[in-house]
Coordinates of C-alpha atoms in Angstrom, one line a residue:
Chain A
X1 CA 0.0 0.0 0.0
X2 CA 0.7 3.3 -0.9
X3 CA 1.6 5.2 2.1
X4 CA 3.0 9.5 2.6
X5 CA 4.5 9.7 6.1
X6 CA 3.8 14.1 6.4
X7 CA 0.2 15.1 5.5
X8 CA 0.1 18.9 5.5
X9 CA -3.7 19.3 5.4
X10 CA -3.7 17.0 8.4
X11 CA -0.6 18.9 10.5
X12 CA -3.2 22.2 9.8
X13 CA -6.1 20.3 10.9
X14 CA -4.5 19.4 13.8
X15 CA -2.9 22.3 14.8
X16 CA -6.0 24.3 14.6
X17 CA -7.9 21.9 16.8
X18 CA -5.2 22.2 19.6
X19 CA -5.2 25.9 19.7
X20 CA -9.1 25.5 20.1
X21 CA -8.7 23.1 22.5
X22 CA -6.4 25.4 24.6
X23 CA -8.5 28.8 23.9
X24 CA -11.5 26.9 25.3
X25 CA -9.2 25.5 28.1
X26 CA -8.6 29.1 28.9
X27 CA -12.1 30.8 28.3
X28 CA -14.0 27.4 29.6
X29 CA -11.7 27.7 33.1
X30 CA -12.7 31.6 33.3
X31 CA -9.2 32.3 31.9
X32 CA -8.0 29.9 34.3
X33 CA -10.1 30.5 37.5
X34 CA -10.8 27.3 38.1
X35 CA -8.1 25.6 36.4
X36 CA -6.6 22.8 38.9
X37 CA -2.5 23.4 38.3
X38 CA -2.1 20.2 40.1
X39 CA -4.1 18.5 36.9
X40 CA -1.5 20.7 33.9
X41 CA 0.4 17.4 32.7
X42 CA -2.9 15.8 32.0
X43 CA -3.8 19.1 30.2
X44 CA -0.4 18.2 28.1
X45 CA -1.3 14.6 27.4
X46 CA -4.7 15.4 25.8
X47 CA -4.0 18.3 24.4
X48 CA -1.1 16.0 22.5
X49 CA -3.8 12.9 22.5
X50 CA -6.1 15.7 20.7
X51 CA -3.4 16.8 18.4
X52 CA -2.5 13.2 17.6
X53 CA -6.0 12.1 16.6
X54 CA -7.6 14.9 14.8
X55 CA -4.1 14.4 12.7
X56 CA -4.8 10.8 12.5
X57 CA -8.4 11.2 11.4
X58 CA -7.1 13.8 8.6
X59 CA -4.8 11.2 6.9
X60 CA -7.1 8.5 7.1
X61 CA -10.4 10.4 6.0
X62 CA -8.0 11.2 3.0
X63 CA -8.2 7.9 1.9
X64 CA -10.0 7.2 -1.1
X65 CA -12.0 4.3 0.2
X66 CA -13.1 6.4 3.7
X67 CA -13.3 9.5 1.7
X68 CA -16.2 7.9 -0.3
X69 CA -17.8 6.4 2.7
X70 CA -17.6 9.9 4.6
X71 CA -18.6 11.8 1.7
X72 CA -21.9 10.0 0.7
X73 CA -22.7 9.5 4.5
X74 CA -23.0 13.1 4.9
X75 CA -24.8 13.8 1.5
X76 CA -27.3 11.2 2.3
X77 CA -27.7 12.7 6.1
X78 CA -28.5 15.7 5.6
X79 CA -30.4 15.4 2.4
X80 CA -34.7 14.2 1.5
X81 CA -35.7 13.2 4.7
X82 CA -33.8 14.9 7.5
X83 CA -35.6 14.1 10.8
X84 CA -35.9 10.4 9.1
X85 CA -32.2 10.4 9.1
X86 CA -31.2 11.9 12.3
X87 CA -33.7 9.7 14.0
X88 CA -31.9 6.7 12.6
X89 CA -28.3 8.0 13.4
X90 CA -29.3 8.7 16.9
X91 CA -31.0 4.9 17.4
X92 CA -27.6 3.3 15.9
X93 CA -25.6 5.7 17.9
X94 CA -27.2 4.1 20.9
X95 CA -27.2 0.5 19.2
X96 CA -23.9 0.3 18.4
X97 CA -21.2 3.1 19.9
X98 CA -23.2 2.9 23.8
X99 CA -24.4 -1.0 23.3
X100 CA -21.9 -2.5 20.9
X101 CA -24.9 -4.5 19.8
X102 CA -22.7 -6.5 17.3
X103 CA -20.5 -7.8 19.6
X104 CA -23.2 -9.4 21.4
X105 CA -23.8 -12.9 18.5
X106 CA -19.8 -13.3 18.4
X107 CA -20.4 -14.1 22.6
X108 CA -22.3 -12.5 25.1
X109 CA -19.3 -12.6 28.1
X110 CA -16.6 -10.8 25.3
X111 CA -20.0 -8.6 24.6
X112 CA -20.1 -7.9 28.6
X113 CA -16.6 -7.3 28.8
X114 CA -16.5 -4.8 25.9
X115 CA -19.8 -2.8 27.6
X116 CA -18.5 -2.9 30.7
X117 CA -14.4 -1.1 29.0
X118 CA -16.2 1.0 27.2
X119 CA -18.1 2.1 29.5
X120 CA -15.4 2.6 32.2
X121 CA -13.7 4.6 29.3
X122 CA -16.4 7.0 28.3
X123 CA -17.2 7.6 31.6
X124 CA -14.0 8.6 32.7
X125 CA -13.1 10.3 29.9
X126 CA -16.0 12.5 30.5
X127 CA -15.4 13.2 33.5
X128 CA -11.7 13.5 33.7
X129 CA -11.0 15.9 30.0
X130 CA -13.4 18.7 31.7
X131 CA -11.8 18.6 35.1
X132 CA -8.6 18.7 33.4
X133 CA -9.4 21.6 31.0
X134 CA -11.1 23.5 34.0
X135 CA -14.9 23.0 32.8
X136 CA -15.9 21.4 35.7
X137 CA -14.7 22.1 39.2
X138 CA -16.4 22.0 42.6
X139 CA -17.5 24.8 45.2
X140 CA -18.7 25.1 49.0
X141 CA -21.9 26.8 48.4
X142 CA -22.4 30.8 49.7
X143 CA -22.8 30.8 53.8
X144 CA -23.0 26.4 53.8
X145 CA -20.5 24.0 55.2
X146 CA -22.4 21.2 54.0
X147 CA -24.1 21.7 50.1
X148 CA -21.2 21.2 47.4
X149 CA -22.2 23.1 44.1
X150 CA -21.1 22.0 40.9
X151 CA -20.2 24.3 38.0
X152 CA -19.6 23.8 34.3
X153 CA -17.9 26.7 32.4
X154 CA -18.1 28.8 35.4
X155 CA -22.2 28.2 35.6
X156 CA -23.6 26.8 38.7
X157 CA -25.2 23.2 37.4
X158 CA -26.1 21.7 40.2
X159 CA -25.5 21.4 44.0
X160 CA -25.7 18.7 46.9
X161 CA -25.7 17.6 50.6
X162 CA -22.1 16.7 51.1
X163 CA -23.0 13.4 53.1
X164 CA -25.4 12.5 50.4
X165 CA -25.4 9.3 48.7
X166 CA -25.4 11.4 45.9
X167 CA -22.3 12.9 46.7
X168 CA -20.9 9.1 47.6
X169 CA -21.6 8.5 43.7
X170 CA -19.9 11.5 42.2
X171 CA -17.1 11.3 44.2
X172 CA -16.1 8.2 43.6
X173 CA -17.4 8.4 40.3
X174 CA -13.8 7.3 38.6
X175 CA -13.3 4.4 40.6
X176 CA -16.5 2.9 39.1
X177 CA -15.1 3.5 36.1
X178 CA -12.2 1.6 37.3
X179 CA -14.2 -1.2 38.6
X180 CA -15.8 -1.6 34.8
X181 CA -12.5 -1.2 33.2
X182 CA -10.6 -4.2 35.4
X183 CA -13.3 -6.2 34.9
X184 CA -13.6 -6.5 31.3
X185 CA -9.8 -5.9 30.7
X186 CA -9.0 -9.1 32.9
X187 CA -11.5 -11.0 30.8
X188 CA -9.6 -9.9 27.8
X189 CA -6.7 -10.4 28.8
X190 CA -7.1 -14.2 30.0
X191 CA -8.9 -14.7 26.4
X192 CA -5.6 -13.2 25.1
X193 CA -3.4 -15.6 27.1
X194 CA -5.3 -18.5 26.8
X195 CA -7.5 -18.5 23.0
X196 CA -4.8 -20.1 20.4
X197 CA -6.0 -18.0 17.2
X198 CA -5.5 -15.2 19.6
X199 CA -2.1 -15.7 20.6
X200 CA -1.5 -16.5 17.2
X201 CA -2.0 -13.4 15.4
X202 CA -1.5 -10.7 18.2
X203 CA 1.2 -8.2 19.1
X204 CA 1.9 -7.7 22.2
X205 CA 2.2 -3.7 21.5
X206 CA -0.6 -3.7 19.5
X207 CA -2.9 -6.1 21.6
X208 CA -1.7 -7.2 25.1
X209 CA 0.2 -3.7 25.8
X210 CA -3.6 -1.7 25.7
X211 CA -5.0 -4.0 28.2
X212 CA -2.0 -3.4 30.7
X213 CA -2.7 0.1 30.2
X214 CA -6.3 0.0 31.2
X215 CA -5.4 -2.2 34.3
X216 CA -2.4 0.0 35.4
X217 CA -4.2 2.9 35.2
X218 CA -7.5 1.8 36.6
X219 CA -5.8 -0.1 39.7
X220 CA -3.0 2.8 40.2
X221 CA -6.4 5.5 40.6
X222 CA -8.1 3.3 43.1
X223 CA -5.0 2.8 45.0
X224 CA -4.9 6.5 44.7
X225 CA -8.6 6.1 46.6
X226 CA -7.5 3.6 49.2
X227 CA -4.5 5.4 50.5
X228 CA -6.0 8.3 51.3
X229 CA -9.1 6.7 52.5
X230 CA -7.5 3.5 54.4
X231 CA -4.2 3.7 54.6
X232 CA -3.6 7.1 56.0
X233 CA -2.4 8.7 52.9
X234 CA 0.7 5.9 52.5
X235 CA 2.6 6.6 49.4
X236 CA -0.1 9.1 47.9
X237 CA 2.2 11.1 46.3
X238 CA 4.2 8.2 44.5
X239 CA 0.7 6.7 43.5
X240 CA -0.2 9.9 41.8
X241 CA 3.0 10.2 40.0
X242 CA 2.6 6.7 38.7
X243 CA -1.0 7.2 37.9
X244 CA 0.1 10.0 36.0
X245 CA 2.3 8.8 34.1
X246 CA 0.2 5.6 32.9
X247 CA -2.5 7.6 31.9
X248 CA -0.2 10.1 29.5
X249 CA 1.5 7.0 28.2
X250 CA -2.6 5.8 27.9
X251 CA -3.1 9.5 26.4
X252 CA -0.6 9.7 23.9
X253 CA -1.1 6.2 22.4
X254 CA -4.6 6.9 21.6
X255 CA -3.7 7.6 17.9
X256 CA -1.3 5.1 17.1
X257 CA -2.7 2.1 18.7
X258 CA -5.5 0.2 19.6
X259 CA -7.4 3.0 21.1
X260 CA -8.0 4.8 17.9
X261 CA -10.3 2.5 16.9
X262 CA -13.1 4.5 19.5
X263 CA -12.3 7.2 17.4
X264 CA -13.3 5.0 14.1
X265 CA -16.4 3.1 15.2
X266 CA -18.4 5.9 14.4
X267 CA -17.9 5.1 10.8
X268 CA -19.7 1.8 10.8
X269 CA -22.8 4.1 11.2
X270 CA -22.1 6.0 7.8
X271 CA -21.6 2.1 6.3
X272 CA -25.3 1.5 7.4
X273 CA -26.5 4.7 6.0
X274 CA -24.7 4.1 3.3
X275 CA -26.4 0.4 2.7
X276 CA -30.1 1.9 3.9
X277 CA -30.1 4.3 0.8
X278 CA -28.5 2.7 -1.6
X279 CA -30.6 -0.2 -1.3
X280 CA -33.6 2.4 -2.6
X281 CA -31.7 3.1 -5.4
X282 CA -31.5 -0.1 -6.1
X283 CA -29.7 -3.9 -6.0
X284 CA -27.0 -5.1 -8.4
X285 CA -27.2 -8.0 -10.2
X286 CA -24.6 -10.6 -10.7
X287 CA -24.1 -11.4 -14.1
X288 CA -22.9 -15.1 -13.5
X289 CA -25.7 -15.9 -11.1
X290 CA -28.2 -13.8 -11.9
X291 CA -29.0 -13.1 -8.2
X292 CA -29.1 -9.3 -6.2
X293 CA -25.5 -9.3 -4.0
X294 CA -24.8 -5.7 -3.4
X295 CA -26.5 -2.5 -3.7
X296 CA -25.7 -0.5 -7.5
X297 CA -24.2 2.1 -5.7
X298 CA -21.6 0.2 -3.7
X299 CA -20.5 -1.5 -6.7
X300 CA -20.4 2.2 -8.7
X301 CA -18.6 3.7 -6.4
X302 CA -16.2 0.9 -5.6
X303 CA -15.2 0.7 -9.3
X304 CA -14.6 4.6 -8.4
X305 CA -12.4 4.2 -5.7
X306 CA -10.4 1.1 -7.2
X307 CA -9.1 3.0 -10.0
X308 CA -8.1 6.0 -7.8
X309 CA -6.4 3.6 -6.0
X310 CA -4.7 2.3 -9.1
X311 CA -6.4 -1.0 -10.2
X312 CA -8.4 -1.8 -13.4
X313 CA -10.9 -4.6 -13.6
X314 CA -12.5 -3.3 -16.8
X315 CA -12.8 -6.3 -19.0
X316 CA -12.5 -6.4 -23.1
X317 CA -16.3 -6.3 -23.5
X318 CA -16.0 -2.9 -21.0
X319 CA -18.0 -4.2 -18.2
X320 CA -16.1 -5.1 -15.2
X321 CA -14.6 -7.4 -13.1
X322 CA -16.6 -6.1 -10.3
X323 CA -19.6 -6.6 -11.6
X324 CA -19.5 -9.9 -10.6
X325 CA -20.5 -11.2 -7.2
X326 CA -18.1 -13.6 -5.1
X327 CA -19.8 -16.6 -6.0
X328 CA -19.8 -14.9 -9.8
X329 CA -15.9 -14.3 -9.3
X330 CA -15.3 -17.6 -8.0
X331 CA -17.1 -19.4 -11.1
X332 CA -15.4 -17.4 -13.5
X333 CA -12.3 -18.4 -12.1
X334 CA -12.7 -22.1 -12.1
X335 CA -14.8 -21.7 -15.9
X336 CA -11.1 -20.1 -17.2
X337 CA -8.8 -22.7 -15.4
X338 CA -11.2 -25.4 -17.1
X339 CA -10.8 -23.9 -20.4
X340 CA -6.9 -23.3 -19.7
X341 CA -6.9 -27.1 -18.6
X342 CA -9.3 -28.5 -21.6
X343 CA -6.6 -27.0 -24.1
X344 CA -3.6 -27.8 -22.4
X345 CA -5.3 -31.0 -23.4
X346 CA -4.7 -32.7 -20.3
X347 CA -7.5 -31.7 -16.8
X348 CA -5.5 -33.2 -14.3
X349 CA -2.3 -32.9 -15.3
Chain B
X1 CA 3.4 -10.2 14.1
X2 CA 4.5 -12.7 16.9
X3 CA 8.0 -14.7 16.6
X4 CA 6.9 -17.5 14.8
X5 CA 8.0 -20.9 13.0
X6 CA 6.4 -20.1 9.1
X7 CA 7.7 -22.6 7.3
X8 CA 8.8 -19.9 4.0
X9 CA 9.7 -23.0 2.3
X10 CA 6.3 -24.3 1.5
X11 CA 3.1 -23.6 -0.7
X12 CA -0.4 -23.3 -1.3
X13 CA -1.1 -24.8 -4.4
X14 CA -4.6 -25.2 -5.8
X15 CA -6.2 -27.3 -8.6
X16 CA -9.8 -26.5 -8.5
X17 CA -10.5 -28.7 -11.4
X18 CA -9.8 -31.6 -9.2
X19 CA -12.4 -30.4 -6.5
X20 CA -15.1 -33.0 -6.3
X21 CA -17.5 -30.5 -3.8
X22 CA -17.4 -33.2 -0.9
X23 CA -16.6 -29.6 1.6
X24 CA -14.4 -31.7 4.0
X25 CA -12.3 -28.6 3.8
X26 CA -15.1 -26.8 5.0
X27 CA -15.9 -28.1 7.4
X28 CA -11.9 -28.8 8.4
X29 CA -11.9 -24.6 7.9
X30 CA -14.2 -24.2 10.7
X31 CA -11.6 -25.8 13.3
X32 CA -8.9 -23.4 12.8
X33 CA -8.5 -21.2 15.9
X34 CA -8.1 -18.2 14.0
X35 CA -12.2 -18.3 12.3
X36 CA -13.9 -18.5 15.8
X37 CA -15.7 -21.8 14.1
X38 CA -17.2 -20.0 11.1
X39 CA -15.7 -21.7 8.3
X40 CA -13.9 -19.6 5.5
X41 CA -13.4 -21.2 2.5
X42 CA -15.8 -21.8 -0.8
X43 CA -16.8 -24.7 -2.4
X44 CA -19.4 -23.6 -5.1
X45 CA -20.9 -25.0 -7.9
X46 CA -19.6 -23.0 -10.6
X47 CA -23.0 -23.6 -13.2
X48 CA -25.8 -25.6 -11.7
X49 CA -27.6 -25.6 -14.5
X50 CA -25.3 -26.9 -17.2
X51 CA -22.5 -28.8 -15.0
X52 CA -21.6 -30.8 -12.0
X53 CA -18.1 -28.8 -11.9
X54 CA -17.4 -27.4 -8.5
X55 CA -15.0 -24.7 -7.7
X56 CA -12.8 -24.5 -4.6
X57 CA -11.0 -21.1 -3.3
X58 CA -8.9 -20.2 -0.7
X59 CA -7.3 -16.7 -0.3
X60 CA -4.8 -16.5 -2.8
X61 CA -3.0 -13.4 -0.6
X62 CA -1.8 -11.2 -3.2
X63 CA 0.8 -9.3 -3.3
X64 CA -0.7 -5.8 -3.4
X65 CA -4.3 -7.3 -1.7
X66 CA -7.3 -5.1 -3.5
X67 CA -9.3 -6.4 -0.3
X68 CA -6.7 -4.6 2.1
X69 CA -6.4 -1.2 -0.4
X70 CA -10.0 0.0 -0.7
X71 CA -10.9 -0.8 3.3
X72 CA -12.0 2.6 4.5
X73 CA -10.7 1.4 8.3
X74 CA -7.3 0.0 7.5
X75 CA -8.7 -3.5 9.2
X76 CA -6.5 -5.8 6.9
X77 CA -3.3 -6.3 7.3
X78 CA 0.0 -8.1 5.4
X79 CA 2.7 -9.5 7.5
X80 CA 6.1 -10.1 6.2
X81 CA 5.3 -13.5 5.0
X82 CA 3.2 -12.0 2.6
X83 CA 0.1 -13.3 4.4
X84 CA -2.8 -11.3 4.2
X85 CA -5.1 -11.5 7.8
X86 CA -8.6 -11.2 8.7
X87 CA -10.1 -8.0 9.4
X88 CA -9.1 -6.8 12.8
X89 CA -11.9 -7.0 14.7
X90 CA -11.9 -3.4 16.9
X91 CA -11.6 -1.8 12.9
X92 CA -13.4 -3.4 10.9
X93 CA -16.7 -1.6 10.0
X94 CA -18.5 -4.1 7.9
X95 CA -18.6 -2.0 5.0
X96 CA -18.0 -4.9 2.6
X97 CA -15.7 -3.2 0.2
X98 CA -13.1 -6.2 0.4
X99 CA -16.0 -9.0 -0.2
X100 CA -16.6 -7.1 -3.4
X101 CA -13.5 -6.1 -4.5
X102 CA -11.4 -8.9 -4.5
X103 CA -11.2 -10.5 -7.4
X104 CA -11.6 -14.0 -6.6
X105 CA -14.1 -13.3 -4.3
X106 CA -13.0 -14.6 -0.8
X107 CA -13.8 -12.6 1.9
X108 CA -16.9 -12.5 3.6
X109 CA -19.1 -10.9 5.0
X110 CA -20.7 -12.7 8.1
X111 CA -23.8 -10.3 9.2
X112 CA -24.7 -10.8 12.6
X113 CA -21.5 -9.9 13.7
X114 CA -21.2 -6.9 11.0
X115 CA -17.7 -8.3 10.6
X116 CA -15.9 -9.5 7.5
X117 CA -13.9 -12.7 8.2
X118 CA -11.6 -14.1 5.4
X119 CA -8.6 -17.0 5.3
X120 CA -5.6 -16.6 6.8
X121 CA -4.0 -19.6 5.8
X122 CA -4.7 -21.0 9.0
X123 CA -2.3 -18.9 10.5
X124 CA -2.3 -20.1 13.8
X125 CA -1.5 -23.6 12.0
X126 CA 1.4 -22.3 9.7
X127 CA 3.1 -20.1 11.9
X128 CA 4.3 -22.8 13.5
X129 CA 5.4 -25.2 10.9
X130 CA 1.8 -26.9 10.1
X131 CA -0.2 -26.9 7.3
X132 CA -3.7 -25.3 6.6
X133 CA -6.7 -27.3 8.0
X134 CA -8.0 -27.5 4.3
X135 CA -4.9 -28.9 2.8
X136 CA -4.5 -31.9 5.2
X137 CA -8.1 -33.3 4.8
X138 CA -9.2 -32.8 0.9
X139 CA -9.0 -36.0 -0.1
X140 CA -8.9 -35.2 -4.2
X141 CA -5.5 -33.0 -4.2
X142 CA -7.2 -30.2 -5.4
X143 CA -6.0 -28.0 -2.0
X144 CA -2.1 -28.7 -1.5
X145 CA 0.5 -27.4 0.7
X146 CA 4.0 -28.4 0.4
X147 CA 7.5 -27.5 -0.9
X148 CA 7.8 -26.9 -4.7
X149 CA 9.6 -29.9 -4.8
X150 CA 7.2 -32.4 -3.5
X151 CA 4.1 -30.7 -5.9
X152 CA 6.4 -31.0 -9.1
X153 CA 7.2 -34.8 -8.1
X154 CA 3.2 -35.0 -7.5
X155 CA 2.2 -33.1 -11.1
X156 CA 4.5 -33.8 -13.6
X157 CA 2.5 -32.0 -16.2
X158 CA 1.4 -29.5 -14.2
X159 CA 3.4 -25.9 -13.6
X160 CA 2.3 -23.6 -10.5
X161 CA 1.6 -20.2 -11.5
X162 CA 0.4 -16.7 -9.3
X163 CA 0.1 -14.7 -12.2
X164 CA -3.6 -13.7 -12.9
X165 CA -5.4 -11.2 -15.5
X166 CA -8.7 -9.8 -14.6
X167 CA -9.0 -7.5 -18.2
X168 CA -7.0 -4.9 -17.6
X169 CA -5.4 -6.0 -14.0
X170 CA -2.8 -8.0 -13.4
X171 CA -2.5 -9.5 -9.6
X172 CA 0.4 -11.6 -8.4
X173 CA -0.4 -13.8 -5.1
X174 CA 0.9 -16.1 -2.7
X175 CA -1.1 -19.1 -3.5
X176 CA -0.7 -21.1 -6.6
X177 CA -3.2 -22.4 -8.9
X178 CA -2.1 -25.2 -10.9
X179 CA -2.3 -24.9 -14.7
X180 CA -1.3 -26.6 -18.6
X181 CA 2.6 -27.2 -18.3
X182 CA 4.4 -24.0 -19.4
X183 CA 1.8 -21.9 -18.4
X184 CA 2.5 -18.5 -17.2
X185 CA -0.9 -16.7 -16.0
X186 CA -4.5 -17.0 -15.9
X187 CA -6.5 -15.0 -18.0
X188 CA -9.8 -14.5 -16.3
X189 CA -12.6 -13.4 -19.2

């Protein structure tokens, strides 16, 4: 494959998106009000992590193949009938980036332990990037010792009874998301170190490494919990350095590694739009077998994005190659090694 | 990939014409560890109507895969054997650009996952000096795997070749499809 190492659309992209990033940082902390210092080499990691994936996307949204995908997603969005379309974007949103529905037939336990990652993840991603970036932070409400009010870009959202059970939730909020994240990232890893196609085919930077990751970090912030609430504060401060540095290393990996793939998922929602419409326009038939395989459009546009890509199947008669399904591809095949074999004069040899 | 024992020394080679559609290798395809029990390969008949000939295909991993090329999420991958691997599971979108792009039609598509799952030439079988589940079962010689040597010995008249023309394409693989002595390529009309 065909690959540029330096993208300059994607470096401007990028670039852009972090100096966002930080001018919200700085406007979204009430130029730095309520920025927690303690918190500035996280600010560094996702600022990077941000960087790093918004780059990432760039290049690979460049790619003829996604480029289609992303292009006719969008057209077919926010074109006929919108509501229609949003409607169905938001119920596969759900389906599969908050369910992961399709994990679900290949086994319900690898389906749990995915739901339960992911939702560690997304969790504390959403609560850690605003409290990083200063969005979120925590006061003692006016004339009260005991109601804690909590504040999003400097607005008052909500407040609560610091002895709540309310309160018990929120502020132990991350070490649920720990909880989640141990338990599905053990299962993995035992499948990892046990299932032999697994162990196979995986890397251990590209597979086992991720799952460490998870477990370090999730198991280094509730030790982070447990020493301050058990064990008299006993090595807080080394805890928090080594937390800190397994979540930048977790940070900065997002685009290069496993992780990037919750930044793609996404994009097997535009694949279903894009089956949804082009099945109204219509099916494509297999010449060979005379049966519906694929939608016209898919094979249109894949004859498209095969010749940007460099290949040709245009045949002598100017149809194509592709205009054959696999069971049409497969026939053909075997039909010209018969007719190579019959004149060779020999069908065995 | 992993440190492993490939065996660069020996070959796929395939003889469709001598595939009598039993589907042993199917059903041998299903117990590699690397399909998760779905099994991979095709055995189809190539013109109900008119013939009894069946056709048999494994993935022919090609040198420049077409399959790997127009996937929008970068889900297939080569290794430095030249094998070409399933669809990584966390990328793959289920698009289905590889099933219908690749010329000899070998990936699929298996919907209730919304994954595409393809041959790997058993790689959890090969990477350590074995051969493909396929190969050691079909009982006609129309799936092989060996050294060079041993299929020559085997098909006198026969000459292995991974040169194949789909009109204006030409596509090199891996795998071998054995043709007329002195043959050079496959022309596919």
């Amino acid at each position: 494959m065909k690959d540029k190492t330096f993208n300059g659309k994607a470096l401007f992209v990028a670039t852009l998106v972090s100096i966002l990033t930080i001018v919200l940082v700085f406007y979204g902390s009430r130029e730095l009000q309520n920025f927690d210092a303690a918190l500035v080499t996280y600010l560094f990691g996702t600022v990077f992590a941000f960087f790093g994936i918004v780059y990432r996307y760039t290049v690979w949204l460049q790619r003829p193949p996604t480029w289609m995908y992303f292009k006719r997603s969008i057209k077919f969005l926010f074109t006929g009938k919108i509501f229609a379309h949003l409607w169905f974007l938001g119920k596969e949103s759900v389906q599969n980036i908050l369910l992961q529905k399709f994990i679900y037939p290949r086994s319900k336990w690898r389906w749990f332990a995915h739901f339960c990652i992911a939702l560690g993840c997304l969790s504390a991603f959403a609560i850690t990037i605003p409290l990083t970036f200063g969005w979120i932070h925590f006061t003692l409400a006016p004339n009260s010792i005991s109601i804690y009010e909590a504040h999003f870009f400097g607005f008052k959202m909500m407040d609560f009874q610091i002895n709540s059970f309310l309160a018990f939730l929120i502020f132990h909020a991350l070490n649920w998301s720990s909880w989640l994240v141990i338990i599905g990232s053990v299962y993995y890893l035992r499948r990892r170190l046990t299932n032999p196609g697994l162990i196979a085919t995986q890397t251990f930077e590209g597979d086992l490494l991720p799952l460490i990751l998870l477990i370090a970090i999730s198991v280094t912030g509730l030790c982070l919990t447990y020493s301050y609430q058990f064990m008299k504060g006993f090595a807080y401060d080394f805890l928090a350095v080594i937390h800190a540095v397994t979540v930048i290393m977790f940070l900065i990996w997002i685009p290069f590694g496993k992780f990037f793939h919750i930044i793609q998922r996404p994009a097997q929602i535009g694949a279903h739009i894009y089956k949804q419409e082009g099945i109204k326009k219509g099916m494509a038939v297999c010449p060979h077998t005379g049966e519906e395989f694929a939608t016209k459009l898919h094979i249109e546009d894949l004859k498209i994005v095969t010749s940007q890509l460099g290949f040709d199947f245009t045949l002598e008669d100017g149809s194509s190659h592709l205009d054959l399904s696999p069971e049409g591809k497969r026939s053909r095949l075997a039909q010209a090694h018969l007719k190579a074999r019959s004149q060779g004069g020999n069908l065995f040899g | 990939m992993n440190l492993t024992n490939f065996n660069t020394k020996e070959e796929f080679f395939v003889d469709m014409q001598r595939c009598i559609g039993c589907k042993a290798c199917e059903m041998a395809c299903a117990e590699c560890e690397t399909n998760g029990q779905q099994t991979l390969i095709s055995v189809n008949y190539v013109d109900r109507s008119s013939t009894i000939q069946t056709t048999v295909q494994v993935c022919m991993h090609c040198e420049d895969p077409v399959c790997a090329n127009v996937c929008p999420a970068d889900a297939i991958s080569q290794d430095e054997f030249g094998v070409v691997h399933t669809a990584s599971t966390e990328r793959c979108i289920g698009c289905s650009n590889c099933v219908m792009a690749c010329p000899f039609g070998v990936p699929k598509k298996v919907e209730e996952y919304d994954l595409m799952m393809k041959c790997t030439m058993c790689y959890d079988r090969t990477s350590v000096g074995k051969k493909p589940m396929c190969a050691t079962v079909c009982p006609s010689g129309a799936l092989f795997y060996g050294t060079r040597e041993q299929i020559e010995e085997m098909r006198p008249n026969s000459t292995p070749i991974n040169n194949f023309i789909f009109g204006q394409e030409k596509v090199k693989t891996k795998v071998n499809i054995m043709m007329p002595k002195g043959s050079t390529e496959l022309r596919i009309y």
